[in-house]
Amino acid sequence: GAGVSQSPSNKVTEKGKDVELRCDPISGHTALYWYRQSLGQGLEFLIYFQGNSAPDKSGLPSDRFSAERTGGSVSTLTIQRTQQEDSAVYLCASKRRGDGELFFGEGSRLTVL
Amino acid sequence: AQSVTQLDSHVSVSEGTPVLLRCNYSSSYSPSLFWYVQHPNKGLQLLLKYTSAATLVKGINGFEAEFKKSETSFHLTKPSAHMSDAAEYFCVVRHGSGNTGKLIFGQGTTLQVKP
């Protein structure tokens, strides 16, 4: 499709397990963002990739969180040893360089039991 | 560092009355500012953006926002609310100079429109 694709759309896991969330951005978009949205909360910035530059990881809440972007395209957000407070919707977005519109995926809803 | 503060977590208006959603920003640079809308069970959509051109910015669905540097504000307005405007609204600032930099979202304002 032409939009940002995220998978899985829903993930239920047990506390302590690792999870991987995938984002496939719009082709040609150089910027890719990960945000987290908890119930009734705003969007919390996690990490930002821009082209070949080093990613801005300043929003990652702990060292259990990591992300990579391979080949300037697909990105994977990994959460190790998940905790209940990690439960949220994880949103990926991409855009062209500059101040164009940020296109969001539909999100991955993570529930940690 | 750049940040945004949305002054109201919840705004309730009657259909046909004006809408005002308030946003203040802090920025070390000339900021780029945006408003996004999130309808229930739908994705986020760009309403409008300010990128140092005209200070009054017109967006989709009749919304507009005015950049006021002296007040460090970028409030979102609409002359007449429609039921379909009920949604969550986010004020966003781009962090950093040039045309790159992370986008920081405010906490959001829930707009309720009463019949």
PDB file of C-alpha atoms in Angstrom:
ATOM      1  CA  GLY A   1       0.000   0.000   0.000  1.00  0.00           C
ATOM      2  CA  ALA A   2       0.916   3.651  -0.186  1.00  0.00           C
ATOM      3  CA  GLY A   3       0.688   4.390   3.524  1.00  0.00           C
ATOM      4  CA  VAL A   4       2.777   3.641   6.601  1.00  0.00           C
ATOM      5  CA  SER A   5       2.348   0.028   7.575  1.00  0.00           C
ATOM      6  CA  GLN A   6       2.803  -1.280  11.104  1.00  0.00           C
ATOM      7  CA  SER A   7       2.758  -4.800  12.451  1.00  0.00           C
ATOM      8  CA  PRO A   8       1.479  -6.420  14.498  1.00  0.00           C
ATOM      9  CA  SER A   9      -1.643  -4.348  14.984  1.00  0.00           C
ATOM     10  CA  ASN A  10      -2.181  -5.976  18.358  1.00  0.00           C
ATOM     11  CA  LYS A  11       0.272  -7.756  20.622  1.00  0.00           C
ATOM     12  CA  VAL A  12      -0.441  -9.305  23.988  1.00  0.00           C
ATOM     13  CA  THR A  13       2.582 -10.507  25.881  1.00  0.00           C
ATOM     14  CA  GLU A  14       3.604 -11.573  29.338  1.00  0.00           C
ATOM     15  CA  LYS A  15       5.711  -9.435  31.592  1.00  0.00           C
ATOM     16  CA  GLY A  16       9.386 -10.110  31.039  1.00  0.00           C
ATOM     17  CA  LYS A  17       9.102 -11.177  27.415  1.00  0.00           C
ATOM     18  CA  ASP A  18      10.709  -9.308  24.531  1.00  0.00           C
ATOM     19  CA  VAL A  19       8.637  -7.812  21.719  1.00  0.00           C
ATOM     20  CA  GLU A  20       9.432  -6.445  18.285  1.00  0.00           C
ATOM     21  CA  LEU A  21       7.255  -3.932  16.491  1.00  0.00           C
ATOM     22  CA  ARG A  22       7.742  -3.282  12.814  1.00  0.00           C
ATOM     23  CA  CYS A  23       7.216  -0.169  10.723  1.00  0.00           C
ATOM     24  CA  ASP A  24       7.303   0.038   6.955  1.00  0.00           C
ATOM     25  CA  PRO A  25       7.352   3.735   5.989  1.00  0.00           C
ATOM     26  CA  ILE A  26       6.179   5.369   2.806  1.00  0.00           C
ATOM     27  CA  SER A  27       8.678   4.819   0.032  1.00  0.00           C
ATOM     28  CA  GLY A  28      11.011   7.764  -0.399  1.00  0.00           C
ATOM     29  CA  HIS A  29      10.399   9.228   3.033  1.00  0.00           C
ATOM     30  CA  THR A  30      13.700   9.940   4.703  1.00  0.00           C
ATOM     31  CA  ALA A  31      12.416  10.657   8.197  1.00  0.00           C
ATOM     32  CA  LEU A  32      10.909   8.019  10.479  1.00  0.00           C
ATOM     33  CA  TYR A  33       9.541   8.532  13.975  1.00  0.00           C
ATOM     34  CA  TRP A  34       8.348   6.293  16.770  1.00  0.00           C
ATOM     35  CA  TYR A  35       5.895   7.638  19.336  1.00  0.00           C
ATOM     36  CA  ARG A  36       4.037   6.043  22.218  1.00  0.00           C
ATOM     37  CA  GLN A  37       0.473   6.913  23.144  1.00  0.00           C
ATOM     38  CA  SER A  38      -0.883   5.649  26.423  1.00  0.00           C
ATOM     39  CA  LEU A  39      -4.595   5.622  27.182  1.00  0.00           C
ATOM     40  CA  GLY A  40      -5.855   9.186  27.341  1.00  0.00           C
ATOM     41  CA  GLN A  41      -2.381  10.621  26.943  1.00  0.00           C
ATOM     42  CA  GLY A  42      -0.578  12.597  24.291  1.00  0.00           C
ATOM     43  CA  LEU A  43       2.100  11.315  21.977  1.00  0.00           C
ATOM     44  CA  GLU A  44       5.382  10.639  23.702  1.00  0.00           C
ATOM     45  CA  PHE A  45       8.390  10.963  21.395  1.00  0.00           C
ATOM     46  CA  LEU A  46      10.636   7.899  21.434  1.00  0.00           C
ATOM     47  CA  ILE A  47      13.131   7.997  18.566  1.00  0.00           C
ATOM     48  CA  TYR A  48      13.716   9.771  15.253  1.00  0.00           C
ATOM     49  CA  PHE A  49      15.642   8.633  12.195  1.00  0.00           C
ATOM     50  CA  GLN A  50      16.614  11.142   9.501  1.00  0.00           C
ATOM     51  CA  GLY A  51      18.337   9.760   6.440  1.00  0.00           C
ATOM     52  CA  ASN A  52      21.786   8.405   7.210  1.00  0.00           C
ATOM     53  CA  SER A  53      22.270  10.576  10.285  1.00  0.00           C
ATOM     54  CA  ALA A  54      22.626   9.069  13.729  1.00  0.00           C
ATOM     55  CA  PRO A  55      19.161   8.597  15.214  1.00  0.00           C
ATOM     56  CA  ASP A  56      17.873  10.869  17.944  1.00  0.00           C
ATOM     57  CA  LYS A  57      17.225   8.420  20.772  1.00  0.00           C
ATOM     58  CA  SER A  58      16.548  11.025  23.415  1.00  0.00           C
ATOM     59  CA  GLY A  59      12.960   9.899  23.997  1.00  0.00           C
ATOM     60  CA  LEU A  60      13.608   6.233  24.713  1.00  0.00           C
ATOM     61  CA  PRO A  61      12.399   5.717  28.302  1.00  0.00           C
ATOM     62  CA  SER A  62      14.969   3.108  29.312  1.00  0.00           C
ATOM     63  CA  ASP A  63      17.720   0.895  27.941  1.00  0.00           C
ATOM     64  CA  ARG A  64      15.129  -1.838  27.467  1.00  0.00           C
ATOM     65  CA  PHE A  65      13.993   0.079  24.398  1.00  0.00           C
ATOM     66  CA  SER A  66      15.929   0.114  21.146  1.00  0.00           C
ATOM     67  CA  ALA A  67      15.208   0.708  17.502  1.00  0.00           C
ATOM     68  CA  GLU A  68      16.937   0.288  14.223  1.00  0.00           C
ATOM     69  CA  ARG A  69      16.244   1.237  10.665  1.00  0.00           C
ATOM     70  CA  THR A  70      17.666  -1.006   8.001  1.00  0.00           C
ATOM     71  CA  GLY A  71      18.541   0.260   4.560  1.00  0.00           C
ATOM     72  CA  GLY A  72      16.912   3.582   5.262  1.00  0.00           C
ATOM     73  CA  SER A  73      13.503   1.974   5.112  1.00  0.00           C
ATOM     74  CA  VAL A  74      11.932  -0.554   7.494  1.00  0.00           C
ATOM     75  CA  SER A  75      12.305   0.087  11.207  1.00  0.00           C
ATOM     76  CA  THR A  76      11.972  -2.246  14.165  1.00  0.00           C
ATOM     77  CA  LEU A  77      11.293  -1.110  17.720  1.00  0.00           C
ATOM     78  CA  THR A  78      12.379  -3.679  20.279  1.00  0.00           C
ATOM     79  CA  ILE A  79      11.294  -3.730  23.904  1.00  0.00           C
ATOM     80  CA  GLN A  80      13.169  -6.147  26.097  1.00  0.00           C
ATOM     81  CA  ARG A  81      11.882  -7.591  29.362  1.00  0.00           C
ATOM     82  CA  THR A  82       8.525  -5.893  28.942  1.00  0.00           C
ATOM     83  CA  GLN A  83       6.803  -4.310  31.934  1.00  0.00           C
ATOM     84  CA  GLN A  84       3.141  -3.534  32.453  1.00  0.00           C
ATOM     85  CA  GLU A  85       3.830   0.183  32.116  1.00  0.00           C
ATOM     86  CA  ASP A  86       5.000  -0.483  28.553  1.00  0.00           C
ATOM     87  CA  SER A  87       1.380  -1.137  27.566  1.00  0.00           C
ATOM     88  CA  ALA A  88       0.429   1.505  25.012  1.00  0.00           C
ATOM     89  CA  VAL A  89      -0.140   2.116  21.343  1.00  0.00           C
ATOM     90  CA  TYR A  90       3.160   2.494  19.515  1.00  0.00           C
ATOM     91  CA  LEU A  91       2.848   4.772  16.515  1.00  0.00           C
ATOM     92  CA  CYS A  92       5.245   5.022  13.625  1.00  0.00           C
ATOM     93  CA  ALA A  93       5.276   7.947  11.238  1.00  0.00           C
ATOM     94  CA  SER A  94       7.299   8.995   8.230  1.00  0.00           C
ATOM     95  CA  LYS A  95       7.759  12.096   6.137  1.00  0.00           C
ATOM     96  CA  ARG A  96       9.912  13.656   3.497  1.00  0.00           C
ATOM     97  CA  ARG A  97      12.776  15.884   4.551  1.00  0.00           C
ATOM     98  CA  GLY A  98      11.580  19.331   5.585  1.00  0.00           C
ATOM     99  CA  ASP A  99       8.293  20.466   7.039  1.00  0.00           C
ATOM    100  CA  GLY A 100       5.960  18.266   5.111  1.00  0.00           C
ATOM    101  CA  GLU A 101       3.148  16.281   6.617  1.00  0.00           C
ATOM    102  CA  LEU A 102       3.897  13.469   8.998  1.00  0.00           C
ATOM    103  CA  PHE A 103       2.085  10.325   7.869  1.00  0.00           C
ATOM    104  CA  PHE A 104       1.150   7.942  10.648  1.00  0.00           C
ATOM    105  CA  GLY A 105       0.581   4.237  10.659  1.00  0.00           C
ATOM    106  CA  GLU A 106      -2.387   2.770  12.479  1.00  0.00           C
ATOM    107  CA  GLY A 107      -0.223   1.778  15.402  1.00  0.00           C
ATOM    108  CA  SER A 108       0.674  -1.365  17.273  1.00  0.00           C
ATOM    109  CA  ARG A 109      -1.307  -1.852  20.454  1.00  0.00           C
ATOM    110  CA  LEU A 110       0.858  -3.550  23.052  1.00  0.00           C
ATOM    111  CA  THR A 111      -0.647  -5.108  26.151  1.00  0.00           C
ATOM    112  CA  VAL A 112       1.686  -6.494  28.785  1.00  0.00           C
ATOM    113  CA  LEU A 113      -0.018  -8.816  31.247  1.00  0.00           C
TER     114      LEU A 113
ATOM    115  CA  ALA B   1      14.855  23.237  24.070  1.00  0.00           C
ATOM    116  CA  GLN B   2      11.649  23.339  22.109  1.00  0.00           C
ATOM    117  CA  SER B   3       8.409  22.344  23.765  1.00  0.00           C
ATOM    118  CA  VAL B   4       4.699  22.970  23.523  1.00  0.00           C
ATOM    119  CA  THR B   5       2.060  23.449  26.179  1.00  0.00           C
ATOM    120  CA  GLN B   6      -1.585  22.960  25.415  1.00  0.00           C
ATOM    121  CA  LEU B   7      -3.350  24.995  28.021  1.00  0.00           C
ATOM    122  CA  ASP B   8      -6.613  23.052  28.077  1.00  0.00           C
ATOM    123  CA  SER B   9      -6.923  19.301  28.291  1.00  0.00           C
ATOM    124  CA  HIS B  10     -10.627  19.461  27.473  1.00  0.00           C
ATOM    125  CA  VAL B  11     -12.739  22.048  25.648  1.00  0.00           C
ATOM    126  CA  SER B  12     -16.496  21.834  25.233  1.00  0.00           C
ATOM    127  CA  VAL B  13     -18.443  24.017  22.807  1.00  0.00           C
ATOM    128  CA  SER B  14     -21.897  24.037  21.304  1.00  0.00           C
ATOM    129  CA  GLU B  15     -22.360  23.345  17.633  1.00  0.00           C
ATOM    130  CA  GLY B  16     -22.189  26.551  15.637  1.00  0.00           C
ATOM    131  CA  THR B  17     -20.124  28.449  18.219  1.00  0.00           C
ATOM    132  CA  PRO B  18     -16.447  29.401  17.871  1.00  0.00           C
ATOM    133  CA  VAL B  19     -13.629  27.061  18.794  1.00  0.00           C
ATOM    134  CA  LEU B  20     -10.401  28.143  20.494  1.00  0.00           C
ATOM    135  CA  LEU B  21      -7.713  25.617  21.368  1.00  0.00           C
ATOM    136  CA  ARG B  22      -4.703  27.197  23.014  1.00  0.00           C
ATOM    137  CA  CYS B  23      -1.064  26.349  22.476  1.00  0.00           C
ATOM    138  CA  ASN B  24       2.073  28.034  23.748  1.00  0.00           C
ATOM    139  CA  TYR B  25       5.521  27.078  22.627  1.00  0.00           C
ATOM    140  CA  SER B  26       9.077  27.608  23.689  1.00  0.00           C
ATOM    141  CA  SER B  27      11.812  27.561  21.122  1.00  0.00           C
ATOM    142  CA  SER B  28      15.415  28.580  20.781  1.00  0.00           C
ATOM    143  CA  TYR B  29      14.979  28.977  17.058  1.00  0.00           C
ATOM    144  CA  SER B  30      12.381  30.333  14.723  1.00  0.00           C
ATOM    145  CA  PRO B  31       9.957  27.466  15.173  1.00  0.00           C
ATOM    146  CA  SER B  32       7.968  25.333  12.829  1.00  0.00           C
ATOM    147  CA  LEU B  33       4.576  24.652  14.360  1.00  0.00           C
ATOM    148  CA  PHE B  34       1.772  22.314  13.439  1.00  0.00           C
ATOM    149  CA  TRP B  35      -1.653  21.207  14.519  1.00  0.00           C
ATOM    150  CA  TYR B  36      -2.691  17.584  14.111  1.00  0.00           C
ATOM    151  CA  VAL B  37      -6.115  16.056  14.724  1.00  0.00           C
ATOM    152  CA  GLN B  38      -6.950  12.533  15.823  1.00  0.00           C
ATOM    153  CA  HIS B  39     -10.535  11.410  15.403  1.00  0.00           C
ATOM    154  CA  PRO B  40     -11.750   8.478  17.489  1.00  0.00           C
ATOM    155  CA  ASN B  41     -10.322   5.216  16.221  1.00  0.00           C
ATOM    156  CA  LYS B  42      -8.613   6.960  13.334  1.00  0.00           C
ATOM    157  CA  GLY B  43      -5.081   8.002  12.560  1.00  0.00           C
ATOM    158  CA  LEU B  44      -3.530  11.418  13.029  1.00  0.00           C
ATOM    159  CA  GLN B  45      -4.010  13.984  10.305  1.00  0.00           C
ATOM    160  CA  LEU B  46      -2.263  17.278   9.657  1.00  0.00           C
ATOM    161  CA  LEU B  47      -4.595  20.270  10.055  1.00  0.00           C
ATOM    162  CA  LEU B  48      -2.162  23.071   9.290  1.00  0.00           C
ATOM    163  CA  LYS B  49       1.438  24.176   9.640  1.00  0.00           C
ATOM    164  CA  TYR B  50       3.426  27.355  10.199  1.00  0.00           C
ATOM    165  CA  THR B  51       6.913  27.534   8.745  1.00  0.00           C
ATOM    166  CA  SER B  52       7.880  31.229   8.938  1.00  0.00           C
ATOM    167  CA  ALA B  53       5.740  32.452   6.069  1.00  0.00           C
ATOM    168  CA  ALA B  54       2.372  34.112   6.747  1.00  0.00           C
ATOM    169  CA  THR B  55       1.580  34.339  10.440  1.00  0.00           C
ATOM    170  CA  LEU B  56      -2.081  33.467   9.876  1.00  0.00           C
ATOM    171  CA  VAL B  57      -2.271  29.940   8.609  1.00  0.00           C
ATOM    172  CA  LYS B  58      -5.357  28.369   7.118  1.00  0.00           C
ATOM    173  CA  GLY B  59      -5.889  24.649   7.318  1.00  0.00           C
ATOM    174  CA  ILE B  60      -8.428  22.062   6.415  1.00  0.00           C
ATOM    175  CA  ASN B  61     -12.041  21.943   7.583  1.00  0.00           C
ATOM    176  CA  GLY B  62     -12.180  25.689   8.256  1.00  0.00           C
ATOM    177  CA  PHE B  63      -9.522  25.736  10.950  1.00  0.00           C
ATOM    178  CA  GLU B  64      -6.857  28.391  11.180  1.00  0.00           C
ATOM    179  CA  ALA B  65      -4.079  29.356  13.555  1.00  0.00           C
ATOM    180  CA  GLU B  66      -2.136  32.532  14.158  1.00  0.00           C
ATOM    181  CA  PHE B  67       1.538  32.579  15.036  1.00  0.00           C
ATOM    182  CA  LYS B  68       2.220  35.316  17.599  1.00  0.00           C
ATOM    183  CA  LYS B  69       5.886  35.568  18.394  1.00  0.00           C
ATOM    184  CA  SER B  70       5.397  38.187  21.108  1.00  0.00           C
ATOM    185  CA  GLU B  71       3.076  35.849  22.960  1.00  0.00           C
ATOM    186  CA  THR B  72       4.829  32.599  21.918  1.00  0.00           C
ATOM    187  CA  SER B  73       1.430  31.286  20.979  1.00  0.00           C
ATOM    188  CA  PHE B  74      -0.094  29.315  18.122  1.00  0.00           C
ATOM    189  CA  HIS B  75      -3.761  29.018  19.023  1.00  0.00           C
ATOM    190  CA  LEU B  76      -6.143  27.050  16.816  1.00  0.00           C
ATOM    191  CA  THR B  77      -9.500  28.572  15.962  1.00  0.00           C
ATOM    192  CA  LYS B  78     -12.608  27.896  13.948  1.00  0.00           C
ATOM    193  CA  PRO B  79     -15.525  30.310  13.608  1.00  0.00           C
ATOM    194  CA  SER B  80     -18.272  27.722  13.868  1.00  0.00           C
ATOM    195  CA  ALA B  81     -17.938  24.249  15.359  1.00  0.00           C
ATOM    196  CA  HIS B  82     -19.418  21.230  13.670  1.00  0.00           C
ATOM    197  CA  MET B  83     -20.261  17.938  15.323  1.00  0.00           C
ATOM    198  CA  SER B  84     -17.636  16.240  13.173  1.00  0.00           C
ATOM    199  CA  ASP B  85     -14.939  18.423  14.780  1.00  0.00           C
ATOM    200  CA  ALA B  86     -15.111  16.389  17.981  1.00  0.00           C
ATOM    201  CA  ALA B  87     -11.658  14.874  18.269  1.00  0.00           C
ATOM    202  CA  GLU B  88      -8.291  15.118  19.975  1.00  0.00           C
ATOM    203  CA  TYR B  89      -6.085  17.997  18.813  1.00  0.00           C
ATOM    204  CA  PHE B  90      -2.331  18.151  19.166  1.00  0.00           C
ATOM    205  CA  CYS B  91      -0.053  21.161  18.889  1.00  0.00           C
ATOM    206  CA  VAL B  92       3.387  20.199  17.603  1.00  0.00           C
ATOM    207  CA  VAL B  93       6.747  21.979  17.452  1.00  0.00           C
ATOM    208  CA  ARG B  94       9.742  20.935  15.426  1.00  0.00           C
ATOM    209  CA  HIS B  95      12.826  20.724  17.570  1.00  0.00           C
ATOM    210  CA  GLY B  96      15.988  21.935  15.944  1.00  0.00           C
ATOM    211  CA  SER B  97      17.190  24.352  13.319  1.00  0.00           C
ATOM    212  CA  GLY B  98      17.152  23.932   9.594  1.00  0.00           C
ATOM    213  CA  ASN B  99      14.569  21.597   8.150  1.00  0.00           C
ATOM    214  CA  THR B 100      15.268  18.515  10.194  1.00  0.00           C
ATOM    215  CA  GLY B 101      14.609  17.758  13.805  1.00  0.00           C
ATOM    216  CA  LYS B 102      12.219  15.765  15.898  1.00  0.00           C
ATOM    217  CA  LEU B 103       8.591  16.746  16.218  1.00  0.00           C
ATOM    218  CA  ILE B 104       7.394  17.183  19.786  1.00  0.00           C
ATOM    219  CA  PHE B 105       3.682  16.804  20.491  1.00  0.00           C
ATOM    220  CA  GLY B 106       1.723  18.579  23.171  1.00  0.00           C
ATOM    221  CA  GLN B 107      -0.436  16.640  25.582  1.00  0.00           C
ATOM    222  CA  GLY B 108      -3.510  17.130  23.453  1.00  0.00           C
ATOM    223  CA  THR B 109      -6.855  18.869  23.847  1.00  0.00           C
ATOM    224  CA  THR B 110     -10.081  16.926  23.612  1.00  0.00           C
ATOM    225  CA  LEU B 111     -12.732  18.931  21.808  1.00  0.00           C
ATOM    226  CA  GLN B 112     -16.313  18.066  22.635  1.00  0.00           C
ATOM    227  CA  VAL B 113     -19.069  19.531  20.461  1.00  0.00           C
ATOM    228  CA  LYS B 114     -22.545  19.566  21.936  1.00  0.00           C
ATOM    229  CA  PRO B 115     -25.665  19.654  19.769  1.00  0.00           C
TER     230      PRO B 115
END
